[in-house]
Short mmCIF file of C-alpha atoms and ligand atoms in Angstrom, two decimals:
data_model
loop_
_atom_site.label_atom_id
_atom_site.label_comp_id
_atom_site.label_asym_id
_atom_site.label_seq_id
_atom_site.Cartn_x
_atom_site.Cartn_y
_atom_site.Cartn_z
CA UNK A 1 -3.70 -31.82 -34.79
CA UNK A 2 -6.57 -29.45 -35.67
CA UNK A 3 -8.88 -32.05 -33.54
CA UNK A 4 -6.41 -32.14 -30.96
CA UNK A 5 -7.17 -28.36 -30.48
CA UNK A 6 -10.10 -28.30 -30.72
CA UNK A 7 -10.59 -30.46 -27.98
CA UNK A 8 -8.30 -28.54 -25.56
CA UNK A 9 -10.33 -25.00 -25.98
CA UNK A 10 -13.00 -26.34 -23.65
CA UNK A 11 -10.44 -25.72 -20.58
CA UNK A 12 -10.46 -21.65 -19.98
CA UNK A 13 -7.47 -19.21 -19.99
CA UNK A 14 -5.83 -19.18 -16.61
CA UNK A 15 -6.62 -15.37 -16.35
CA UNK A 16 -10.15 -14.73 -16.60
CA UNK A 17 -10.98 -14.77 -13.66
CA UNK A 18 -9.20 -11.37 -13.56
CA UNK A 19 -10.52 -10.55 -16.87
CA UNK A 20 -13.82 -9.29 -17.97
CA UNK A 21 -14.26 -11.61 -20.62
CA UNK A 22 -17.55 -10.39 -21.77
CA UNK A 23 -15.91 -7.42 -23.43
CA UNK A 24 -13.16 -9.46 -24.93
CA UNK A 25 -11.97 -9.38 -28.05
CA UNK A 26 -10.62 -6.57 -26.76
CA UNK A 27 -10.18 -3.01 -29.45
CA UNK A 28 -6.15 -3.49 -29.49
CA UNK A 29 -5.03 -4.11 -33.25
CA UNK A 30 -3.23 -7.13 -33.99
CA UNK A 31 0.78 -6.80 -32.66
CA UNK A 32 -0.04 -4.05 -30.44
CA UNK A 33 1.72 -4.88 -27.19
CA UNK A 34 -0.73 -3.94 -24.70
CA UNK A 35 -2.52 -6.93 -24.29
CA UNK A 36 1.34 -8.56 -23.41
CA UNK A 37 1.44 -5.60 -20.68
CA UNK A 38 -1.96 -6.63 -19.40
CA UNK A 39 -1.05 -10.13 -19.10
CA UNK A 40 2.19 -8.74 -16.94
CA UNK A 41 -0.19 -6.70 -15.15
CA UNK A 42 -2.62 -9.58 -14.17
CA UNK A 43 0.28 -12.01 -13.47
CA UNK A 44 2.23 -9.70 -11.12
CA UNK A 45 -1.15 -9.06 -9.54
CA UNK A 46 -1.19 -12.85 -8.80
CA UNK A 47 2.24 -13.00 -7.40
CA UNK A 48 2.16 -9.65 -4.94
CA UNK A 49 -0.61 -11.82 -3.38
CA UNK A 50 -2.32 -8.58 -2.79
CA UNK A 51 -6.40 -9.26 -2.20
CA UNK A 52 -7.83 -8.27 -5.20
CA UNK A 53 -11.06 -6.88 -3.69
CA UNK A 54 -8.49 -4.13 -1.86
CA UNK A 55 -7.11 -3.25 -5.32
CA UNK A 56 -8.26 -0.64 -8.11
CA UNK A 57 -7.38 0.46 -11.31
CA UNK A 58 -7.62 3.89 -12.51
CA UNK A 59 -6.78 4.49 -16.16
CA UNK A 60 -7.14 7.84 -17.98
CA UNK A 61 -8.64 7.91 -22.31
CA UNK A 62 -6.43 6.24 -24.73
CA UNK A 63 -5.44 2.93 -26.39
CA UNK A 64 -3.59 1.99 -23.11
CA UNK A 65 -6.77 4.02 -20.87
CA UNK A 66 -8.78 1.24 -22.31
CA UNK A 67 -7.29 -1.53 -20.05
CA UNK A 68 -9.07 -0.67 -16.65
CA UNK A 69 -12.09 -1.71 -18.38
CA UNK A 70 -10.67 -4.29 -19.40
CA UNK A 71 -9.52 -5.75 -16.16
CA UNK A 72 -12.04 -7.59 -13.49
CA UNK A 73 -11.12 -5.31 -10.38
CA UNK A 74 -12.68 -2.10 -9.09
CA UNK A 75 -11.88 -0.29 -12.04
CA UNK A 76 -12.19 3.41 -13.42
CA UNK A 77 -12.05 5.57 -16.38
CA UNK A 78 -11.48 9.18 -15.76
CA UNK A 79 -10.87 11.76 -18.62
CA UNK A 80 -7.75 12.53 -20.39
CA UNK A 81 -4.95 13.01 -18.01
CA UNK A 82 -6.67 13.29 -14.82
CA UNK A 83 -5.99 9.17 -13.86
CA UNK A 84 -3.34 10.80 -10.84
CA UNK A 85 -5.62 12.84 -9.36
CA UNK A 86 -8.30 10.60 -9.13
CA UNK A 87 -5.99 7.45 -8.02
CA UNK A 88 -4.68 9.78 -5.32
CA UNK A 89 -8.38 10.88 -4.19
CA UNK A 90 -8.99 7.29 -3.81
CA UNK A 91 -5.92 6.28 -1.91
CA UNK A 92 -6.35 8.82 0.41
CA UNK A 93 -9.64 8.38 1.51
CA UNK A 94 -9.51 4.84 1.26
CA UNK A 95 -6.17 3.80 2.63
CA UNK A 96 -6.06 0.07 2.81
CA UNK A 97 -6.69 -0.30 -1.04
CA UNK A 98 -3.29 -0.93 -3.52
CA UNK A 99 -4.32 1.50 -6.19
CA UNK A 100 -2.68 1.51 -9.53
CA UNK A 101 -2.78 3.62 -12.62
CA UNK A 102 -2.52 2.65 -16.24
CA UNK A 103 -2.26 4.80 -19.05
CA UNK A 104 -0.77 5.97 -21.72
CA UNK A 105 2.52 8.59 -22.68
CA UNK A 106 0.38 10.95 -24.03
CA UNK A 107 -2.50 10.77 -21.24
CA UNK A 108 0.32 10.61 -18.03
CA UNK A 109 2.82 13.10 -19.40
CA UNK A 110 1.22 15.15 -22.49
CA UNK A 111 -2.36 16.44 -20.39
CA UNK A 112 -1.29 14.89 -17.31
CA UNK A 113 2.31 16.06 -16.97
CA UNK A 114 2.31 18.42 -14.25
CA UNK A 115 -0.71 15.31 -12.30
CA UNK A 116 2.66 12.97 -12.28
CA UNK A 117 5.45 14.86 -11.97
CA UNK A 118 3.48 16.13 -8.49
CA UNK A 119 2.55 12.95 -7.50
CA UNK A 120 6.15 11.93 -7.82
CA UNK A 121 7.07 14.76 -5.69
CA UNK A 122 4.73 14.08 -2.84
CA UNK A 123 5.02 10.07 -2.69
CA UNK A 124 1.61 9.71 -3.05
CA UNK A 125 1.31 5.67 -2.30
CA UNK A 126 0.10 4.88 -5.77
CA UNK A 127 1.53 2.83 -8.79
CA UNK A 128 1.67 4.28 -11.89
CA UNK A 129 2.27 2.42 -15.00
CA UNK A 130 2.55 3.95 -18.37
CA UNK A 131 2.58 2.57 -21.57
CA UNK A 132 5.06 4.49 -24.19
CA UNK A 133 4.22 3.54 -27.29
CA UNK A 134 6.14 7.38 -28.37
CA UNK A 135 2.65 8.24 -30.13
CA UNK A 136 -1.01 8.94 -29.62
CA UNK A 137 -2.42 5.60 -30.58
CA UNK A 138 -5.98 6.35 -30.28
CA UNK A 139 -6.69 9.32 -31.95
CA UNK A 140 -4.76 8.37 -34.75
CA UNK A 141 -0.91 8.78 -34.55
CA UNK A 142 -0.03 12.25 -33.48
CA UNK A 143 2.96 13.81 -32.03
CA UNK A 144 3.09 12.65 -28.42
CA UNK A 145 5.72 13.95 -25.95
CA UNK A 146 7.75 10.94 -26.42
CA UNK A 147 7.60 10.97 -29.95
CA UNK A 148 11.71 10.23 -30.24
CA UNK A 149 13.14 13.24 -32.55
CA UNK A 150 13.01 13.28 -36.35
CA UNK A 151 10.13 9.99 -36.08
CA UNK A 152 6.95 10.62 -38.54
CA UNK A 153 3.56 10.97 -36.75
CA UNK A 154 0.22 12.23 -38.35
CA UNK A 155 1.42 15.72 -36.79
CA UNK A 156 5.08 15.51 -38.29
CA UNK A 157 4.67 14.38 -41.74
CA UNK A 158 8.32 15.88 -42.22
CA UNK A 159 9.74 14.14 -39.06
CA UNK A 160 9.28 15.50 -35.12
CA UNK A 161 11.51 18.39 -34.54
CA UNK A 162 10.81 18.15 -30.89
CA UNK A 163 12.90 16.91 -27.95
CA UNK A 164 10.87 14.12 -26.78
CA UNK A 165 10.85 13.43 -22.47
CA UNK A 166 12.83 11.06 -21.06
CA UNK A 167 9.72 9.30 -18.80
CA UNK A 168 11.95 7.13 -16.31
CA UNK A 169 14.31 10.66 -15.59
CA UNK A 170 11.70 12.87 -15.04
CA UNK A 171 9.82 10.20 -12.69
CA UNK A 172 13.33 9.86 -10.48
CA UNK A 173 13.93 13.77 -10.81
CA UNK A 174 10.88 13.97 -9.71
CA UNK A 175 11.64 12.13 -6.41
CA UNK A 176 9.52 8.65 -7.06
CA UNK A 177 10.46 5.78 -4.85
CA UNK A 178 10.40 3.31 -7.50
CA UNK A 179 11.60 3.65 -10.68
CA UNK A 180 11.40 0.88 -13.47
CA UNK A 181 11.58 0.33 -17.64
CA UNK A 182 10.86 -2.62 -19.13
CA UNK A 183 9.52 -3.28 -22.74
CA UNK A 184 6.49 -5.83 -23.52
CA UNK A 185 9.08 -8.37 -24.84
CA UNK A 186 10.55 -8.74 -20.72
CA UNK A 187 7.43 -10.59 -19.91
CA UNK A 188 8.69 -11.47 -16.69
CA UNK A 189 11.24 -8.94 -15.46
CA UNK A 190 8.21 -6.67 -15.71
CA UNK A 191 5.68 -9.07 -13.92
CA UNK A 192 8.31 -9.23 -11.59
CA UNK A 193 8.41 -5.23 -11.03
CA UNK A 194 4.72 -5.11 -10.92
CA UNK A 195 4.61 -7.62 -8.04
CA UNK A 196 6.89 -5.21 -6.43
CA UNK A 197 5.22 -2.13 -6.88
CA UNK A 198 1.84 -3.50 -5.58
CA UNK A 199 3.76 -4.29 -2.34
CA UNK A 200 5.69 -1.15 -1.72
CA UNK A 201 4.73 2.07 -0.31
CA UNK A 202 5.53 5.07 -2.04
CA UNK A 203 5.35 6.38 -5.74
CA UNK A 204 6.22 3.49 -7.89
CA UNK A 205 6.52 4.00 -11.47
CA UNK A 206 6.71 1.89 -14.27
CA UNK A 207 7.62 2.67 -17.90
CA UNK A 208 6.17 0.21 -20.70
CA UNK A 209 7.91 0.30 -23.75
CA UNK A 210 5.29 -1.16 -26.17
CA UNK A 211 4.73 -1.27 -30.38
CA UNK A 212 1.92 0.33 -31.13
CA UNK A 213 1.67 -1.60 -34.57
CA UNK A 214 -0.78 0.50 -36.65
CA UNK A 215 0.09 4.33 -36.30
CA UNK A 216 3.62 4.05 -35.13
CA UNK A 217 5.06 1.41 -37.09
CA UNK A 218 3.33 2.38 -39.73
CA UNK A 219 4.38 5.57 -39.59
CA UNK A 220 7.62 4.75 -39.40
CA UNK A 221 9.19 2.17 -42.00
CA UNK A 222 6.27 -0.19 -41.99
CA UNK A 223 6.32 -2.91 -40.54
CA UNK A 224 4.75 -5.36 -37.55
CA UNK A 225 3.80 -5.20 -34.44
CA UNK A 226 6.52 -8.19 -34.40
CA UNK A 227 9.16 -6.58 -36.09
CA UNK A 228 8.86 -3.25 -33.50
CA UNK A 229 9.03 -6.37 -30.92
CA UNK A 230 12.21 -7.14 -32.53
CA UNK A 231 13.75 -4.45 -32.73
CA UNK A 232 13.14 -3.92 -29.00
CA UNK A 233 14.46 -7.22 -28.60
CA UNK A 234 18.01 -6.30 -30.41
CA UNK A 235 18.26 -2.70 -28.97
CA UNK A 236 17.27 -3.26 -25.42
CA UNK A 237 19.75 -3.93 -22.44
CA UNK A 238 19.37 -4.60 -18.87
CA UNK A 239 21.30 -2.13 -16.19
CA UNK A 240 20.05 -1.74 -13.31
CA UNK A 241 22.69 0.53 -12.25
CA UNK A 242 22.22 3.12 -14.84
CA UNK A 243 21.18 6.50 -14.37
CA UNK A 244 17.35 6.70 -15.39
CA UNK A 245 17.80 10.94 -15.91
CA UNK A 246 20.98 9.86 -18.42
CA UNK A 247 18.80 7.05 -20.80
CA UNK A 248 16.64 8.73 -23.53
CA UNK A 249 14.96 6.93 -25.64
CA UNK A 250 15.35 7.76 -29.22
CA UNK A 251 14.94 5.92 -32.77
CA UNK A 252 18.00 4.09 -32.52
CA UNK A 253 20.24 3.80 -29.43
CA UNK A 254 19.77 0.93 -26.49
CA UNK A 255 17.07 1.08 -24.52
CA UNK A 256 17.94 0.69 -21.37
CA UNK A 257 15.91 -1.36 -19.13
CA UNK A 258 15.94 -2.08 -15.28
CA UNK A 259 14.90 -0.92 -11.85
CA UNK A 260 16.75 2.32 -11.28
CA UNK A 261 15.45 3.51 -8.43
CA UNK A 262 14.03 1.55 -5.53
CA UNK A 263 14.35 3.54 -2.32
CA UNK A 264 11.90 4.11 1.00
CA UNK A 265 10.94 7.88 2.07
CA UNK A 266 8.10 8.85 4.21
CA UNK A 267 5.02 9.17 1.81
CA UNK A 268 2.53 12.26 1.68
CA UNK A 269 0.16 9.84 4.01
CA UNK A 270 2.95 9.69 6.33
CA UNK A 271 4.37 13.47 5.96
CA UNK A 272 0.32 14.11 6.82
CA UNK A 273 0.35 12.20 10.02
CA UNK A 274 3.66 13.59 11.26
CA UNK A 275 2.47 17.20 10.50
CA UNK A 276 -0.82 17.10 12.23
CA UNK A 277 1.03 15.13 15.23
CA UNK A 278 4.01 18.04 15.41
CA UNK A 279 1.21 20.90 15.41
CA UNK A 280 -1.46 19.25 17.82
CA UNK A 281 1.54 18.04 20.74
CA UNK A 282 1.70 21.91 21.21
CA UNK A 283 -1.56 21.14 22.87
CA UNK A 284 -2.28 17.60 24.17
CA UNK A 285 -0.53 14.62 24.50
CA UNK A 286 -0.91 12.77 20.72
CA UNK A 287 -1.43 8.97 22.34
CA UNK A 288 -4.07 10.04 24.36
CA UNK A 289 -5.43 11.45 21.26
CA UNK A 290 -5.34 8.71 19.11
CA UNK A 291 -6.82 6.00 21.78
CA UNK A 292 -9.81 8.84 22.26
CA UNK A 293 -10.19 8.85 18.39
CA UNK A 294 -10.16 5.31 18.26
CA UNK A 295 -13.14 5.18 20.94
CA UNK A 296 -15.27 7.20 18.16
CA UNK A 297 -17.29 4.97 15.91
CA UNK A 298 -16.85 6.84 13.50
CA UNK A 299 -16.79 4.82 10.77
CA UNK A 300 -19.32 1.90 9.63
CA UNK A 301 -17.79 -1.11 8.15
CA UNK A 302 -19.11 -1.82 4.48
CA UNK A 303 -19.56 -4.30 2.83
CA UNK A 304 -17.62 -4.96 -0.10
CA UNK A 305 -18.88 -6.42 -3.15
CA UNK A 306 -16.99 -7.03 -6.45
CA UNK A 307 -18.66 -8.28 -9.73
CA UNK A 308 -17.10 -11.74 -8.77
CA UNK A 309 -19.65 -12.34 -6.54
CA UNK A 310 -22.62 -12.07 -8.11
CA UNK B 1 26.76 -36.24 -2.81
CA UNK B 2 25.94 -40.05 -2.79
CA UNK B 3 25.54 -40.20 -6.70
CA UNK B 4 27.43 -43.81 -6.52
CA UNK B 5 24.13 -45.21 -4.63
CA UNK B 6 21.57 -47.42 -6.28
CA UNK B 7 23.14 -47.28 -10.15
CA UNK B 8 20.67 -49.33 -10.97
CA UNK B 9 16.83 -49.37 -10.91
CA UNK B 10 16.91 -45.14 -9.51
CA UNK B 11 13.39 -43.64 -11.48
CA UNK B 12 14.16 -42.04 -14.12
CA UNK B 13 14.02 -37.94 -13.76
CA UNK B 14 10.87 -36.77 -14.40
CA UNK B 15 10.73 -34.39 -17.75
CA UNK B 16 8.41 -31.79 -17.46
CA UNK B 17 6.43 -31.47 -20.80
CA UNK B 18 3.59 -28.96 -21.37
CA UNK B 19 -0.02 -29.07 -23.39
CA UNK B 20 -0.55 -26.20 -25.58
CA UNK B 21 -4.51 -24.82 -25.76
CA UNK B 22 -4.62 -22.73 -28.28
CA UNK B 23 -8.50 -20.50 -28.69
CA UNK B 24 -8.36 -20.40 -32.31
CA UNK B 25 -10.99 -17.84 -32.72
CA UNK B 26 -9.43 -14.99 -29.73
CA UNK B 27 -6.36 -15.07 -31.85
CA UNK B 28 -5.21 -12.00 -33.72
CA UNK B 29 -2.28 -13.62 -35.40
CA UNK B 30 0.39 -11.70 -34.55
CA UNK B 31 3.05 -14.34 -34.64
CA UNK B 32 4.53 -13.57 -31.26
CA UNK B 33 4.01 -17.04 -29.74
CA UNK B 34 5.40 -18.62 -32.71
CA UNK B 35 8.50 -16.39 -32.62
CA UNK B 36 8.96 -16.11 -28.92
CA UNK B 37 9.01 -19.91 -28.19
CA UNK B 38 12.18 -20.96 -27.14
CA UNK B 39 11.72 -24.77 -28.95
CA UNK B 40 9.89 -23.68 -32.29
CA UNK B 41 6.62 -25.95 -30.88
CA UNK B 42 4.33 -23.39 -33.00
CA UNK B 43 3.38 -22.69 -35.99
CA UNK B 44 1.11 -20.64 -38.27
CA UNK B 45 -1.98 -22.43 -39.92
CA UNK B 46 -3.01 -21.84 -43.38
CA UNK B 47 -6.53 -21.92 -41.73
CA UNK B 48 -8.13 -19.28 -41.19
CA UNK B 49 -10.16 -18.27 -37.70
CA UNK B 50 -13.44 -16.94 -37.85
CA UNK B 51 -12.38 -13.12 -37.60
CA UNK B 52 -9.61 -14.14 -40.57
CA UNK B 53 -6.40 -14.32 -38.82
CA UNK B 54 -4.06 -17.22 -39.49
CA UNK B 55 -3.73 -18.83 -35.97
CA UNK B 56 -0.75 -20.56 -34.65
CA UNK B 57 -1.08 -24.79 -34.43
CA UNK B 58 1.11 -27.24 -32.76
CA UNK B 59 3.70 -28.29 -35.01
CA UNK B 60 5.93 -30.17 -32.29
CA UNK B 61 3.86 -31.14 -29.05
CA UNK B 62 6.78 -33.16 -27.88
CA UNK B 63 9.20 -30.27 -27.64
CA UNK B 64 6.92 -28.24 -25.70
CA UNK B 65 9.14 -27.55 -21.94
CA UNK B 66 5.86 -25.93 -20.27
CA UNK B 67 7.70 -22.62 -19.88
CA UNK B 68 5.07 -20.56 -20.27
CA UNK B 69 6.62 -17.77 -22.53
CA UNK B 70 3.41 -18.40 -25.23
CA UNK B 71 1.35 -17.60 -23.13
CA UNK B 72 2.91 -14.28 -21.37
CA UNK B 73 3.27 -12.97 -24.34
CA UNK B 74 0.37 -13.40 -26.44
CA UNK B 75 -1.81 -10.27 -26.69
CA UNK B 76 -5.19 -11.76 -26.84
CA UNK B 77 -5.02 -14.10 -24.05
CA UNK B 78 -5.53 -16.74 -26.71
CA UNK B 79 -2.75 -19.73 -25.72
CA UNK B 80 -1.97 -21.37 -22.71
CA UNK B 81 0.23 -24.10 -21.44
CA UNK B 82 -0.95 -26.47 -18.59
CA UNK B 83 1.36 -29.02 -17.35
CA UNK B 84 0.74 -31.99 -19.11
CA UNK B 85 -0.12 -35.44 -17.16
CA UNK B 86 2.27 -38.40 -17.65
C1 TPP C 1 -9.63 16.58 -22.89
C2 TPP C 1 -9.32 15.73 -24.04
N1 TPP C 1 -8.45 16.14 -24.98
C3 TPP C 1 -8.13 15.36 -26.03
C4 TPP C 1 -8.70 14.12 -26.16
C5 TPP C 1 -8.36 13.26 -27.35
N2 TPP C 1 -7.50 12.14 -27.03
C6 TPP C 1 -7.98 10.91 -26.78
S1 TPP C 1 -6.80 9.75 -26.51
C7 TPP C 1 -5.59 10.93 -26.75
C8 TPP C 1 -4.13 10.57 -26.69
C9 TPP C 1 -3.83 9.29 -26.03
O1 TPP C 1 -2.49 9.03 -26.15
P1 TPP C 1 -1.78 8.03 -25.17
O2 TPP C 1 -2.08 8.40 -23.77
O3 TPP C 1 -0.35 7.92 -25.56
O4 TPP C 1 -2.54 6.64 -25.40
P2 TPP C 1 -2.35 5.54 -26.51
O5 TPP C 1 -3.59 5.60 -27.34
O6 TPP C 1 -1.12 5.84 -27.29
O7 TPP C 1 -2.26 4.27 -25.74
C10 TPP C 1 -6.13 12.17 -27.03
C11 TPP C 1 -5.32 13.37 -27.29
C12 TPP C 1 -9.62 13.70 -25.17
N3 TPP C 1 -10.21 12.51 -25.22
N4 TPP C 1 -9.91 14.52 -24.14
S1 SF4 C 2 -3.45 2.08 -32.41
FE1 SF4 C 2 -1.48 1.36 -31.68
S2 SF4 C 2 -1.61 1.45 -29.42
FE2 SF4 C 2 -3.70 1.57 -30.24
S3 SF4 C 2 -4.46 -0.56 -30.25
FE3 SF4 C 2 -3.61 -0.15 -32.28
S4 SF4 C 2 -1.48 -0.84 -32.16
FE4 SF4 C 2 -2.23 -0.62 -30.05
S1 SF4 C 3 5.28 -23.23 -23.15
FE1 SF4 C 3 7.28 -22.53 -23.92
S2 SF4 C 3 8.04 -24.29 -25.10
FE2 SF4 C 3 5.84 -24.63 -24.81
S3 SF4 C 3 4.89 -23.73 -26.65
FE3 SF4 C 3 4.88 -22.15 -25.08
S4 SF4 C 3 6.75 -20.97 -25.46
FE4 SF4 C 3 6.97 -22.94 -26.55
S1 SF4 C 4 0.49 -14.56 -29.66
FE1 SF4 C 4 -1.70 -14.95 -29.34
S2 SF4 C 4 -2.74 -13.62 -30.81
FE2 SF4 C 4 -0.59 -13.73 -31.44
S3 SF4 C 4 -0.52 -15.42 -32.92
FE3 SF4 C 4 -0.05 -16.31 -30.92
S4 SF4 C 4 -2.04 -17.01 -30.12
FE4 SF4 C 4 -2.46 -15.61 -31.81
MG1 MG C 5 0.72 6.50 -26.55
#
């Protein structure tokens, strides 16, 4: 058998071409789920059939903020927290591109609360997916603002005394067009969701319920990376129909997976265009407009280039 | 349905049977192939890689139904399934 394998490893991993396999082995520890979400990442990439020269990935510092590096596309690292603003930046002056955002619990809604919850409001056309592992992985286990109540972290040796956020509730409240929780263990529902965020306008967002195997389960009873996948495993259910402002998540109860939301509104690209054409009909006629603007050369086509080429 | 046709000599349906790869030294040994496969085809080696993680090995080729959970799941991008060739 040991021959047998050794024979096989000559054929490569389906993925690489949409991995940067000269910085693998990649930091994660051994039974942290965020090489499973990659994989769902990179597969529902595949099956949107979007072009992957038109698509970037912004990620913000973290464990989780490590994965744009990670991944062979037009990628960026921004500083903690500030993945939204840059991702929106980019959409909007480059409109053509699918732009998504991975990162972390503690970088999208601890730093970069008020970034997403803003985004959400707008309908900024970007796709945000966030990996909750309910702690700051990176920096060595500290309270994050998902941390569920009375769990240990490096910050609450006594337990957390804090209400932790609810990240698929606030992302509806906060008006997002797409609204979906899945945990690392739903390898395909969530491949499936990622295929159709990458093809739908609008704020999409995307909740990653992953064990972080060396802080958090440590932290908390021990334990795998496996066992955490376990547990998901026995406490998770699938409803699409539930209320994503009504589903905390805390130590015990179900976790409630699904798509909760998936509805079409005008996005801020759109609200933009109908502004500017409400205000400037005072004046001219708007189709004569556009066909003059579209006589203006005013942009030069580039070229462009992706490490895959060269 | 015409099921009563040709009773004898109809082809046998075709089983579709995968071929495990496994990259010994990527693998972190977390165990979640071998638990996650639906037809217990894995299992962990007392070998050791070369970073000293007990991969998984192929205890029951046969079994395997190509359904690709072992290698959605794996972390480290460190098992895949192609469809194997009759
Ligand atoms: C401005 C700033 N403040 C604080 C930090 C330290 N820091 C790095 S990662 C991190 C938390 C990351 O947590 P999360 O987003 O949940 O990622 P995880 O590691 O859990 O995947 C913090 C606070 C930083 N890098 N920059
Ligand atoms: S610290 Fe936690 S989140 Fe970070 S790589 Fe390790 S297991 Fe994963
Ligand atoms: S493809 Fe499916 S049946 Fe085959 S080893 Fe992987 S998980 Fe098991
Ligand atoms: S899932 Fe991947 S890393 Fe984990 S034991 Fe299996 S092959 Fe190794
Ligand atoms: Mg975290």
């Amino acid at each position: 058998m040991a021959n047998n394998t050794a024979q096989l490893q000559e054929k490569t991993h389906p993925m690489e071409d949409l991995l940067r396999m000269d910085r693998m082995p990649h930091i994660w520890c051994s039974g942290c789920g965020l090489g499973s979400a990659v994989t769902a990442f990179v597969e529902g990439l595949k099956k949107a059939g979007v072009s992957y020269d038109k698509t970037a990935i912004v990620s913000g510092i973290g464990c989780t903020g490590r994965v744009a590096g990670y991944v062979r596309l037009d990628s960026y690292h921004t500083t903690h927290g500030r993945a939204i603003p840059f991702a929106t930046g980019l959409k909007l002056a480059n409109r053509d591109l699918t732009v998504f955002v991975f990162s972390g619990d503690g970088d999208l809604f601890a730093i970069g609360g008020n970034h997403l919850i803003h985004a959400a409001r707008r309908n900024v056309d970007i796709n945000v997916i966030c990996v909750n592992n309910f702690i700051y992985g990176m920096t060595g286990g500290q309270n994050a603002p998902t941390t569920p109540l009375g769990a240990y972290s490096s910050t609450a040796p006594f337990g957390n005394y804090e209400m932790p956020f609810n990240l698929v509730g606030i992302a509806a409240a906060s008006g997002a067009s797409y609204v979906a929780r899945w945990t690392t263990m739903h390898a395909r529902r969530l491949t499936d969701s990622i295929a159709t965020a990458a093809n739908k306008k609008g704020f999409c967002f995307i909740e990653i319920v992953s064990p972080c195997a060396t802080v958090f389960a440590r932290k908390n009873g021990g334990g795998t990376g496996l066992d955490l996948l376990k547990e998901f495993q026995t406490r998770s259910i699938i409803d699409h129909e539930a209320d994503p402002t009504q589903i905390p998540l805390t130590m015990d109860n179900e976790i409630v997976c699904g798509e909760f939301v998936n509805e079409d509104s005008p996005t801020f690209w759109e609200n933009v265009q109908a502004g500017i054409k409400s205000q400037l009909e005072k004046f001219s006629n708007w189709e004569e407009m556009q066909s003059n603007s579209r006589k203006i050369p005013h942009k030069t086509i580039r070229k462009y280039t992706s490490s895959r080429d060269s | 349905m015409r099921f009563w046709e040709k009773p004898f000599g109809k082809e046998k349906p075709k089983t579709i049977c995968g071929e495990i790869h496994i990259i010994n030294d990527r693998c972190k040994g977390c165990s979640f192939c071998i638990e996650y496969c639906p037809r217990d085809v894995l299992e962990l080696s007392k070998d050791f890689n070369k970073k000293g993680y007990h991969p998984p090995i192929v205890a029951k080729p046969d079994m395997c139904t190509f359904c690709g959970l072992c290698e959605m799941i794996c972390p480290d991008f460190a098992i895949f399934v192609t469809e194997k060739e009759e």
